[in-house]
């Protein structure tokens, strides 16, 4: 029966804009996601994060749920515009106070706070000056990191600078399906480098105020070549380079890999890389968090229509790994998580890994008795936690697993229609209801042992 090391950390994860609501309270400024979600046609059904799960007001109830679940740690993000409403200048004390109370509330419940500094809510005023296309935003991020670390540095157990820079750059500025909704390959590449730089500067700022582990969270796509034909292998390698190694190589190897630069040369000469940047970006970190949901096969020979986030791999065709899909249309393939952990460990043997997000949106049905019998989500979680155990058995240094997500929440461009929570949120009443999967996670956490 797979079991886990004593010090293995099990947690749950959320992100600020997806759960907090209260967008006009506590002196919070406007973020790019406020602007984007209020722009007609950008988000399904016109949903916004204005209220979301109202976590800003209900956080004590939510922390009680975490405590009852029995998690070791809780990964949440800080909303930059709560700390610096216009992205510059001194801290807004009400914003710091909110997160300070949250951190204390976690510690009082024996739960380790894991803070992500940037889960996509860039202050709109910074976007108005160019956002991540502009080098200066990386320095503004460092100032913001410093303000948060000064306040919370003594109490937060783990820090991540950024969440999924690929999404922030490529969905935000490449395909434009995420805020700020720009569709320009050069802009997406510039944004990628500036996000990498922000990570490095952010690590420096954090280290000045904390001795806790510092890392980054990335969505390394689990990609397999569709065949061993030259065309498929070539498209796969380029998709891997621009989708994955473009972020981790500078951070962990201090360089952009040749294939990344060659694949993107038609869009950029990478003049944005200034002398010394790679030293800043590649300073030591303590872990890499990987968000895993699904895996795909990659074939070549495609012609991308419209704007693709796969800048430099425009000809890649992505093929579902199987037809057993979540409500996101993502193939359920637990062994992809084992493969991913092994692959990342082989490329970067010295770094500890964390599964910083894993979970599934499913079509939940509320039974007459009010229960949600989400056996499909339980199977997903069980399978993927088993896949982590498999990676551990293969010698991969995996240190933790965070279920995504604690609550149903605002799923970005898909609004509140997709439900990732193990706890259901009724958006009319804000009532929280434990799904069967929450009860399953609670009983798993009591033993930390999977059945056969
Ligand atoms: C991401 C984000 C989460 C999402 C989750 C499901 O990975 O996109 O970190 O905010 O909600 O991944 O799509």
Tab-separated table of C-alpha atoms and ligand atoms in Angstrom:
chain	number	residue	atom	x	y	z
A	1	UNK	CA	0.000	0.000	0.000
A	2	UNK	CA	1.573	3.286	-1.107
A	3	UNK	CA	2.409	5.482	1.810
A	4	UNK	CA	4.265	8.781	2.131
A	5	UNK	CA	7.299	10.010	4.055
A	6	UNK	CA	6.615	11.479	7.506
A	7	UNK	CA	7.476	15.008	6.407
A	8	UNK	CA	5.537	14.870	3.135
A	9	UNK	CA	3.185	17.882	3.026
A	10	UNK	CA	-0.431	17.520	1.955
A	11	UNK	CA	-2.399	20.666	1.327
A	12	UNK	CA	-5.047	22.444	-0.670
A	13	UNK	CA	-4.692	25.471	-2.925
A	14	UNK	CA	-6.600	28.554	-4.050
A	15	UNK	CA	-5.819	31.917	-5.654
A	16	UNK	CA	-6.873	35.423	-4.665
A	17	UNK	CA	-8.949	36.570	-7.626
A	18	UNK	CA	-10.638	33.200	-7.899
A	19	UNK	CA	-12.074	33.244	-4.376
A	20	UNK	CA	-11.819	36.571	-2.561
A	21	UNK	CA	-14.464	38.858	-4.076
A	22	UNK	CA	-14.679	42.202	-2.217
A	23	UNK	CA	-12.929	43.858	-5.127
A	24	UNK	CA	-13.693	47.351	-3.890
A	25	UNK	CA	-12.983	46.783	-0.222
A	26	UNK	CA	-9.998	47.388	1.995
A	27	UNK	CA	-8.533	49.906	-0.405
A	28	UNK	CA	-7.941	47.302	-3.131
A	29	UNK	CA	-7.041	48.740	-6.527
A	30	UNK	CA	-8.172	47.415	-9.897
A	31	UNK	CA	-6.410	44.444	-11.426
A	32	UNK	CA	-6.209	43.319	-15.037
A	33	UNK	CA	-8.692	40.566	-14.220
A	34	UNK	CA	-11.287	43.106	-13.025
A	35	UNK	CA	-10.932	44.957	-16.307
A	36	UNK	CA	-10.902	41.797	-18.401
A	37	UNK	CA	-13.845	40.098	-16.718
A	38	UNK	CA	-15.909	43.266	-17.060
A	39	UNK	CA	-15.173	43.457	-20.781
A	40	UNK	CA	-18.124	41.893	-22.631
A	41	UNK	CA	-17.304	38.611	-24.340
A	42	UNK	CA	-14.129	37.841	-22.428
A	43	UNK	CA	-15.481	35.494	-19.749
A	44	UNK	CA	-18.166	32.839	-20.152
A	45	UNK	CA	-21.615	34.014	-19.124
A	46	UNK	CA	-20.139	37.403	-18.214
A	47	UNK	CA	-19.009	36.064	-14.841
A	48	UNK	CA	-16.585	38.158	-12.815
A	49	UNK	CA	-14.630	37.745	-9.595
A	50	UNK	CA	-16.494	40.654	-7.969
A	51	UNK	CA	-17.957	38.317	-5.352
A	52	UNK	CA	-16.571	34.868	-6.266
A	53	UNK	CA	-16.590	32.827	-3.022
A	54	UNK	CA	-16.719	35.941	-0.844
A	55	UNK	CA	-13.682	34.527	0.901
A	56	UNK	CA	-12.621	38.047	1.928
A	57	UNK	CA	-15.506	37.975	4.406
A	58	UNK	CA	-15.760	34.235	5.002
A	59	UNK	CA	-12.117	33.382	5.483
A	60	UNK	CA	-12.515	32.108	9.045
A	61	UNK	CA	-15.128	29.601	7.880
A	62	UNK	CA	-12.802	28.548	5.069
A	63	UNK	CA	-9.857	28.105	7.431
A	64	UNK	CA	-12.065	25.996	9.681
A	65	UNK	CA	-12.778	23.738	6.711
A	66	UNK	CA	-9.040	23.370	6.064
A	67	UNK	CA	-8.470	22.476	9.703
A	68	UNK	CA	-11.270	19.921	9.654
A	69	UNK	CA	-9.882	18.382	6.489
A	70	UNK	CA	-6.593	17.904	8.296
A	71	UNK	CA	-4.262	19.505	5.727
A	72	UNK	CA	-0.693	20.325	6.695
A	73	UNK	CA	-0.477	23.425	4.527
A	74	UNK	CA	-2.607	25.852	2.558
A	75	UNK	CA	-1.413	27.500	-0.642
A	76	UNK	CA	-3.086	30.837	-1.368
A	77	UNK	CA	-2.075	33.950	-3.242
A	78	UNK	CA	-1.811	37.588	-2.299
A	79	UNK	CA	-3.628	40.091	-4.503
A	80	UNK	CA	-1.045	42.638	-5.536
A	81	UNK	CA	-3.658	45.442	-5.868
A	82	UNK	CA	-4.659	44.939	-2.234
A	83	UNK	CA	-1.072	45.698	-1.207
A	84	UNK	CA	-0.301	48.383	-3.803
A	85	UNK	CA	-3.572	49.612	-5.319
A	86	UNK	CA	-1.739	51.313	-8.192
A	87	UNK	CA	1.199	48.927	-8.320
A	88	UNK	CA	3.693	51.395	-6.874
A	89	UNK	CA	4.503	53.086	-3.612
A	90	UNK	CA	4.005	52.237	0.009
A	91	UNK	CA	1.797	49.445	1.250
A	92	UNK	CA	-1.911	49.748	1.847
A	93	UNK	CA	-2.127	48.700	5.482
A	94	UNK	CA	-5.642	47.250	5.189
A	95	UNK	CA	-4.367	44.871	2.521
A	96	UNK	CA	-1.417	43.740	4.594
A	97	UNK	CA	-3.709	43.317	7.595
A	98	UNK	CA	-6.058	41.001	5.702
A	99	UNK	CA	-3.266	38.584	4.812
A	100	UNK	CA	-1.667	38.948	8.218
A	101	UNK	CA	-4.908	37.803	9.858
A	102	UNK	CA	-5.167	34.950	7.378
A	103	UNK	CA	-1.629	33.806	8.139
A	104	UNK	CA	-2.219	34.009	11.886
A	105	UNK	CA	-5.492	32.151	11.471
A	106	UNK	CA	-3.693	29.344	9.668
A	107	UNK	CA	-0.926	29.144	12.241
A	108	UNK	CA	-3.493	29.068	15.039
A	109	UNK	CA	-5.020	26.028	13.343
A	110	UNK	CA	-1.662	24.327	12.931
A	111	UNK	CA	-1.606	24.838	9.141
A	112	UNK	CA	1.491	26.061	7.306
A	113	UNK	CA	0.853	29.121	5.104
A	114	UNK	CA	2.257	28.789	1.551
A	115	UNK	CA	2.064	32.155	-0.197
A	116	UNK	CA	2.118	32.723	-3.946
A	117	UNK	CA	2.889	36.363	-4.645
A	118	UNK	CA	1.568	36.553	-8.200
A	119	UNK	CA	-1.388	34.521	-9.349
A	120	UNK	CA	-2.201	36.842	-12.237
A	121	UNK	CA	-3.867	39.878	-10.644
A	122	UNK	CA	-1.552	42.578	-11.972
A	123	UNK	CA	-2.524	46.121	-10.946
A	124	UNK	CA	-4.261	47.700	-13.945
A	125	UNK	CA	-2.155	50.861	-13.691
A	126	UNK	CA	0.957	48.790	-14.399
A	127	UNK	CA	-0.729	47.182	-17.389
A	128	UNK	CA	-1.566	50.670	-18.657
A	129	UNK	CA	2.193	51.292	-18.784
A	130	UNK	CA	2.836	48.066	-20.704
A	131	UNK	CA	2.348	45.402	-18.046
A	132	UNK	CA	4.653	42.421	-18.479
A	133	UNK	CA	5.780	43.741	-21.858
A	134	UNK	CA	7.596	46.408	-19.906
A	135	UNK	CA	10.823	45.607	-18.071
A	136	UNK	CA	9.941	48.011	-15.296
A	137	UNK	CA	7.101	45.734	-14.143
A	138	UNK	CA	9.701	43.221	-12.933
A	139	UNK	CA	11.177	45.883	-10.634
A	140	UNK	CA	7.726	46.884	-9.431
A	141	UNK	CA	7.123	43.224	-8.596
A	142	UNK	CA	10.283	43.177	-6.497
A	143	UNK	CA	9.054	46.199	-4.522
A	144	UNK	CA	5.737	44.476	-3.941
A	145	UNK	CA	7.468	41.243	-2.883
A	146	UNK	CA	9.540	43.235	-0.419
A	147	UNK	CA	6.458	44.833	1.155
A	148	UNK	CA	4.722	41.482	1.601
A	149	UNK	CA	7.838	39.733	2.883
A	150	UNK	CA	8.508	42.438	5.460
A	151	UNK	CA	5.021	41.941	6.859
A	152	UNK	CA	4.715	38.145	6.638
A	153	UNK	CA	8.308	36.958	6.296
A	154	UNK	CA	8.522	35.687	9.839
A	155	UNK	CA	5.327	33.605	9.635
A	156	UNK	CA	4.921	32.179	6.134
A	157	UNK	CA	6.293	28.657	5.749
A	158	UNK	CA	6.777	28.621	1.983
A	159	UNK	CA	6.898	31.230	-0.751
A	160	UNK	CA	6.376	31.080	-4.483
A	161	UNK	CA	7.154	34.145	-6.558
A	162	UNK	CA	4.923	33.466	-9.566
A	163	UNK	CA	2.198	31.058	-10.546
A	164	UNK	CA	2.474	29.684	-14.076
A	165	UNK	CA	4.444	32.332	-15.954
A	166	UNK	CA	3.616	30.470	-19.196
A	167	UNK	CA	-0.076	31.233	-18.691
A	168	UNK	CA	0.552	34.834	-17.642
A	169	UNK	CA	2.700	35.427	-20.728
A	170	UNK	CA	1.241	33.164	-23.399
A	171	UNK	CA	-2.464	33.258	-22.526
A	172	UNK	CA	-2.263	36.889	-21.398
A	173	UNK	CA	-0.219	38.328	-24.294
A	174	UNK	CA	0.035	35.497	-26.865
A	175	UNK	CA	-3.443	34.113	-27.463
A	176	UNK	CA	-5.188	36.785	-25.425
A	177	UNK	CA	-7.684	34.409	-23.817
A	178	UNK	CA	-6.598	35.605	-20.374
A	179	UNK	CA	-6.117	39.125	-19.057
A	180	UNK	CA	-4.927	41.537	-20.323
A	181	UNK	CA	-6.148	39.971	-23.579
A	182	UNK	CA	-3.270	40.937	-25.870
A	183	UNK	CA	-2.546	38.671	-28.864
A	184	UNK	CA	0.964	39.284	-30.118
A	185	UNK	CA	3.771	36.703	-30.142
A	186	UNK	CA	6.550	39.224	-29.594
A	187	UNK	CA	4.705	40.710	-26.629
A	188	UNK	CA	4.286	37.216	-25.172
A	189	UNK	CA	8.006	36.508	-25.449
A	190	UNK	CA	8.948	39.842	-23.913
A	191	UNK	CA	6.476	39.142	-21.115
A	192	UNK	CA	8.038	35.722	-20.568
A	193	UNK	CA	11.479	37.188	-20.026
A	194	UNK	CA	10.189	39.948	-17.776
A	195	UNK	CA	8.294	37.403	-15.698
A	196	UNK	CA	11.466	35.357	-15.374
A	197	UNK	CA	13.314	38.500	-14.323
A	198	UNK	CA	10.550	39.348	-11.843
A	199	UNK	CA	10.967	35.901	-10.354
A	200	UNK	CA	14.693	36.472	-9.797
A	201	UNK	CA	14.238	39.945	-8.350
A	202	UNK	CA	11.388	38.616	-6.227
A	203	UNK	CA	13.590	35.863	-4.797
A	204	UNK	CA	16.154	38.505	-3.787
A	205	UNK	CA	13.468	40.597	-2.111
A	206	UNK	CA	12.045	37.591	-0.258
A	207	UNK	CA	15.417	36.387	0.976
A	208	UNK	CA	15.981	39.753	2.668
A	209	UNK	CA	13.035	39.127	5.007
A	210	UNK	CA	12.580	35.397	5.311
A	211	UNK	CA	14.518	32.217	5.930
A	212	UNK	CA	11.637	30.037	4.690
A	213	UNK	CA	11.916	28.079	1.430
A	214	UNK	CA	11.417	30.141	-1.724
A	215	UNK	CA	10.506	28.778	-5.151
A	216	UNK	CA	8.265	29.185	-8.186
A	217	UNK	CA	5.156	27.408	-9.461
A	218	UNK	CA	5.077	26.430	-13.127
A	219	UNK	CA	2.712	24.496	-15.336
A	220	UNK	CA	5.155	22.215	-17.081
A	221	UNK	CA	2.937	20.642	-19.717
A	222	UNK	CA	3.248	16.907	-19.819
A	223	UNK	CA	3.837	16.272	-23.520
A	224	UNK	CA	4.639	13.044	-25.301
A	225	UNK	CA	5.567	12.854	-29.007
A	226	UNK	CA	2.682	11.419	-31.032
A	227	UNK	CA	5.085	9.214	-32.999
A	228	UNK	CA	8.781	8.901	-33.663
A	229	UNK	CA	8.465	10.543	-37.074
A	230	UNK	CA	10.840	13.432	-37.612
A	231	UNK	CA	7.966	15.860	-37.999
A	232	UNK	CA	6.276	14.850	-34.745
A	233	UNK	CA	9.508	14.677	-32.772
A	234	UNK	CA	10.483	18.115	-33.982
A	235	UNK	CA	7.139	19.718	-33.101
A	236	UNK	CA	7.140	17.979	-29.719
A	237	UNK	CA	10.642	19.157	-28.856
A	238	UNK	CA	9.800	22.740	-29.783
A	239	UNK	CA	6.519	22.682	-27.845
A	240	UNK	CA	8.438	21.369	-24.853
A	241	UNK	CA	11.058	24.091	-25.248
A	242	UNK	CA	8.720	27.054	-25.575
A	243	UNK	CA	6.011	25.684	-23.284
A	244	UNK	CA	8.235	24.442	-20.502
A	245	UNK	CA	11.977	24.953	-20.578
A	246	UNK	CA	11.677	28.640	-21.535
A	247	UNK	CA	10.826	29.208	-17.865
A	248	UNK	CA	12.742	26.575	-15.949
A	249	UNK	CA	16.025	26.626	-17.872
A	250	UNK	CA	16.881	30.273	-17.140
A	251	UNK	CA	15.911	29.751	-13.507
A	252	UNK	CA	17.663	26.449	-12.908
A	253	UNK	CA	20.393	26.458	-15.561
A	254	UNK	CA	21.037	30.170	-16.041
A	255	UNK	CA	20.394	30.112	-19.784
A	256	UNK	CA	17.712	29.899	-22.426
A	257	UNK	CA	18.030	26.673	-24.286
A	258	UNK	CA	19.138	26.878	-27.935
A	259	UNK	CA	15.931	25.333	-29.213
A	260	UNK	CA	13.827	27.927	-27.363
A	261	UNK	CA	15.796	30.744	-28.967
A	262	UNK	CA	15.794	29.139	-32.420
A	263	UNK	CA	12.082	28.287	-32.347
A	264	UNK	CA	11.127	31.830	-31.398
A	265	UNK	CA	13.678	33.668	-33.580
A	266	UNK	CA	11.054	34.549	-36.181
A	267	UNK	CA	9.231	36.619	-33.546
A	268	UNK	CA	12.007	38.059	-31.437
A	269	UNK	CA	15.729	38.622	-31.373
A	270	UNK	CA	15.471	38.535	-27.569
A	271	UNK	CA	16.978	41.977	-27.209
A	272	UNK	CA	15.033	42.177	-23.951
A	273	UNK	CA	17.675	40.031	-22.251
A	274	UNK	CA	20.003	42.567	-20.631
A	275	UNK	CA	23.479	41.824	-19.313
A	276	UNK	CA	23.257	40.278	-15.879
A	277	UNK	CA	19.604	39.228	-16.176
A	278	UNK	CA	20.358	35.529	-16.237
A	279	UNK	CA	22.418	35.798	-13.051
A	280	UNK	CA	19.483	37.421	-11.306
A	281	UNK	CA	17.019	34.891	-12.715
A	282	UNK	CA	19.133	31.870	-11.832
A	283	UNK	CA	19.953	32.468	-8.228
A	284	UNK	CA	19.343	29.442	-6.042
A	285	UNK	CA	15.827	28.498	-5.096
A	286	UNK	CA	14.567	25.781	-2.792
A	287	UNK	CA	11.844	24.079	-4.818
A	288	UNK	CA	9.836	24.048	-8.003
A	289	UNK	CA	6.084	23.653	-7.771
A	290	UNK	CA	4.449	21.804	-10.655
A	291	UNK	CA	0.765	22.180	-11.510
A	292	UNK	CA	-0.490	19.074	-13.252
A	293	UNK	CA	-3.931	18.363	-14.673
A	294	UNK	CA	-3.482	16.353	-17.851
A	295	UNK	CA	-1.049	15.244	-20.526
A	296	UNK	CA	-1.146	15.482	-24.304
A	297	UNK	CA	0.506	13.975	-27.341
A	298	UNK	CA	2.128	16.369	-29.781
A	299	UNK	CA	2.218	15.923	-33.544
A	300	UNK	CA	3.572	18.263	-36.190
A	301	UNK	CA	2.085	19.416	-39.447
A	302	UNK	CA	-0.590	21.689	-38.015
A	303	UNK	CA	-1.401	25.150	-39.166
A	304	UNK	CA	-2.456	27.357	-36.340
A	305	UNK	CA	-5.406	29.534	-37.047
A	306	UNK	CA	-5.825	32.705	-35.106
A	307	UNK	CA	-3.610	33.382	-32.169
A	308	UNK	CA	-1.902	30.480	-30.502
A	309	UNK	CA	-0.249	30.504	-27.094
A	310	UNK	CA	2.319	28.079	-28.557
A	311	UNK	CA	4.621	30.787	-29.792
A	312	UNK	CA	7.447	29.047	-31.647
A	313	UNK	CA	5.504	25.795	-32.009
A	314	UNK	CA	2.657	27.076	-34.143
A	315	UNK	CA	2.634	23.886	-36.194
A	316	UNK	CA	2.128	21.647	-33.148
A	317	UNK	CA	-1.095	19.662	-32.978
A	318	UNK	CA	-2.175	18.591	-29.503
A	319	UNK	CA	-3.880	15.254	-29.185
A	320	UNK	CA	-5.837	14.169	-26.137
A	321	UNK	CA	-4.152	11.337	-24.257
A	322	UNK	CA	-7.458	9.433	-24.074
A	323	UNK	CA	-11.196	10.076	-24.117
A	324	UNK	CA	-11.750	9.894	-20.391
A	325	UNK	CA	-12.264	13.602	-19.837
A	326	UNK	CA	-12.962	16.052	-17.039
A	327	UNK	CA	-15.498	18.852	-17.450
A	328	UNK	CA	-12.612	20.964	-18.796
A	329	UNK	CA	-12.243	18.479	-21.646
A	330	UNK	CA	-8.862	17.413	-20.278
A	331	UNK	CA	-7.871	13.748	-20.467
A	332	UNK	CA	-7.511	11.994	-17.142
A	333	UNK	CA	-4.099	10.359	-17.140
A	334	UNK	CA	-2.487	9.925	-13.728
A	335	UNK	CA	0.618	8.295	-15.132
A	336	UNK	CA	1.334	11.615	-16.842
A	337	UNK	CA	2.032	13.056	-13.409
A	338	UNK	CA	4.597	10.360	-12.681
A	339	UNK	CA	6.178	10.914	-16.100
A	340	UNK	CA	6.236	14.659	-15.552
A	341	UNK	CA	7.910	14.407	-12.152
A	342	UNK	CA	10.495	12.001	-13.554
A	343	UNK	CA	11.136	14.159	-16.615
A	344	UNK	CA	11.590	17.369	-14.634
A	345	UNK	CA	13.806	15.576	-12.130
A	346	UNK	CA	15.981	14.185	-14.910
A	347	UNK	CA	16.440	17.617	-16.437
A	348	UNK	CA	17.063	19.356	-13.089
A	349	UNK	CA	18.340	16.675	-10.697
A	350	UNK	CA	19.185	18.994	-7.805
A	351	UNK	CA	15.870	20.646	-7.113
A	352	UNK	CA	13.075	19.491	-4.809
A	353	UNK	CA	9.662	19.252	-6.432
A	354	UNK	CA	6.171	19.929	-5.112
A	355	UNK	CA	2.895	19.127	-6.828
A	356	UNK	CA	1.480	22.575	-6.195
A	357	UNK	CA	-1.874	21.972	-7.953
A	358	UNK	CA	-3.777	18.901	-9.028
A	359	UNK	CA	-7.493	18.320	-9.249
A	360	UNK	CA	-10.460	18.177	-11.566
A	361	UNK	CA	-13.534	20.103	-12.638
A	362	UNK	CA	-16.378	17.636	-12.857
A	363	UNK	CA	-20.082	17.944	-13.583
A	364	UNK	CA	-21.299	17.874	-9.997
A	365	UNK	CA	-24.841	16.849	-9.247
A	366	UNK	CA	-26.470	17.909	-6.010
A	367	UNK	CA	-28.617	15.019	-4.787
A	368	UNK	CA	-32.014	15.457	-3.211
A	369	UNK	CA	-30.418	15.150	0.202
A	370	UNK	CA	-27.998	17.948	-0.675
A	371	UNK	CA	-24.970	15.650	-0.992
A	372	UNK	CA	-22.545	15.715	-3.919
A	373	UNK	CA	-21.443	12.177	-4.740
A	374	UNK	CA	-18.437	13.048	-6.866
A	375	UNK	CA	-16.958	9.588	-7.216
A	376	UNK	CA	-15.245	10.761	-10.421
A	377	UNK	CA	-13.284	13.436	-8.544
A	378	UNK	CA	-12.351	10.957	-5.814
A	379	UNK	CA	-11.025	8.567	-8.442
A	380	UNK	CA	-9.058	11.412	-10.013
A	381	UNK	CA	-7.450	12.430	-6.725
A	382	UNK	CA	-6.739	8.885	-5.666
A	383	UNK	CA	-5.151	8.088	-9.021
A	384	UNK	CA	-2.962	11.152	-8.998
A	385	UNK	CA	-1.844	10.835	-5.395
A	386	UNK	CA	-0.923	7.274	-6.350
A	387	UNK	CA	1.067	8.675	-9.279
A	388	UNK	CA	3.020	10.834	-6.827
A	389	UNK	CA	3.749	7.747	-4.747
A	390	UNK	CA	5.030	6.068	-7.915
A	391	UNK	CA	7.390	8.984	-8.566
A	392	UNK	CA	8.650	8.818	-4.984
A	393	UNK	CA	9.310	5.115	-5.431
A	394	UNK	CA	11.356	5.981	-8.521
A	395	UNK	CA	13.512	8.288	-6.406
A	396	UNK	CA	12.066	11.668	-7.403
A	397	UNK	CA	12.339	14.163	-4.515
A	398	UNK	CA	8.676	15.167	-4.285
A	399	UNK	CA	7.972	17.018	-1.048
A	400	UNK	CA	4.300	17.867	-1.165
A	401	UNK	CA	0.925	17.649	-2.890
A	402	UNK	CA	-1.706	20.404	-3.011
A	403	UNK	CA	-5.207	19.606	-4.124
A	404	UNK	CA	-6.777	22.181	-6.469
A	405	UNK	CA	-9.045	23.424	-5.240
A	406	UNK	CA	-10.443	23.817	-1.781
A	407	UNK	CA	-13.552	25.576	-3.117
A	408	UNK	CA	-15.437	25.845	-6.359
A	409	UNK	CA	-14.277	29.190	-7.693
A	410	UNK	CA	-13.908	31.636	-10.570
A	411	UNK	CA	-12.189	29.587	-13.260
A	412	UNK	CA	-10.733	32.486	-15.251
A	413	UNK	CA	-12.114	32.795	-18.800
A	414	UNK	CA	-14.587	30.008	-18.024
A	415	UNK	CA	-16.095	31.910	-15.117
A	416	UNK	CA	-17.897	30.042	-12.358
A	417	UNK	CA	-19.230	27.339	-14.673
A	418	UNK	CA	-16.383	24.918	-13.964
A	419	UNK	CA	-16.294	23.445	-10.492
A	420	UNK	CA	-12.881	22.378	-9.216
A	421	UNK	CA	-13.709	22.390	-5.493
A	422	UNK	CA	-13.808	19.499	-3.097
A	423	UNK	CA	-16.144	21.835	-1.252
A	424	UNK	CA	-19.119	23.103	-3.211
A	425	UNK	CA	-19.947	26.798	-3.229
A	426	UNK	CA	-23.549	27.786	-3.825
A	427	UNK	CA	-23.005	31.154	-5.479
A	428	UNK	CA	-26.497	32.362	-4.508
A	429	UNK	CA	-26.151	31.760	-0.799
A	430	UNK	CA	-22.375	31.276	-0.451
A	431	UNK	CA	-23.115	28.083	1.476
A	432	UNK	CA	-20.187	25.670	1.556
A	433	UNK	CA	-21.021	21.959	1.264
A	434	UNK	CA	-18.507	19.164	1.588
A	435	UNK	CA	-18.558	16.993	-1.505
A	436	UNK	CA	-17.805	13.306	-1.058
A	437	UNK	CA	-14.299	14.104	-2.349
A	438	UNK	CA	-13.659	16.391	0.634
A	439	UNK	CA	-14.699	13.586	2.968
A	440	UNK	CA	-12.458	11.244	1.026
A	441	UNK	CA	-9.480	13.625	1.282
A	442	UNK	CA	-10.122	14.004	5.006
A	443	UNK	CA	-10.061	10.277	5.585
A	444	UNK	CA	-7.028	9.854	3.335
A	445	UNK	CA	-5.206	12.552	5.328
A	446	UNK	CA	-5.926	10.708	8.544
A	447	UNK	CA	-3.855	7.713	7.384
A	448	UNK	CA	-1.825	9.054	4.413
A	449	UNK	CA	-2.028	5.608	2.958
A	450	UNK	CA	-3.765	4.689	-0.275
A	451	UNK	CA	-5.684	1.462	-0.538
A	452	UNK	CA	-4.594	-1.187	-2.994
B	1	LIG	C1	-4.006	27.374	-13.342
B	1	LIG	C2	-4.204	28.115	-12.136
B	1	LIG	C3	-5.490	27.814	-11.450
B	1	LIG	C4	-6.596	27.187	-12.262
B	1	LIG	C5	-6.437	25.709	-12.355
B	1	LIG	C6	-7.497	25.037	-13.179
B	1	LIG	O1	-3.327	26.374	-13.286
B	1	LIG	O2	-4.510	27.765	-14.377
B	1	LIG	O3	-3.153	27.990	-11.260
B	1	LIG	O4	-5.815	29.090	-11.053
B	1	LIG	O5	-7.814	27.463	-11.719
B	1	LIG	O6	-5.228	25.392	-12.944
B	1	LIG	O7	-7.485	25.494	-14.497
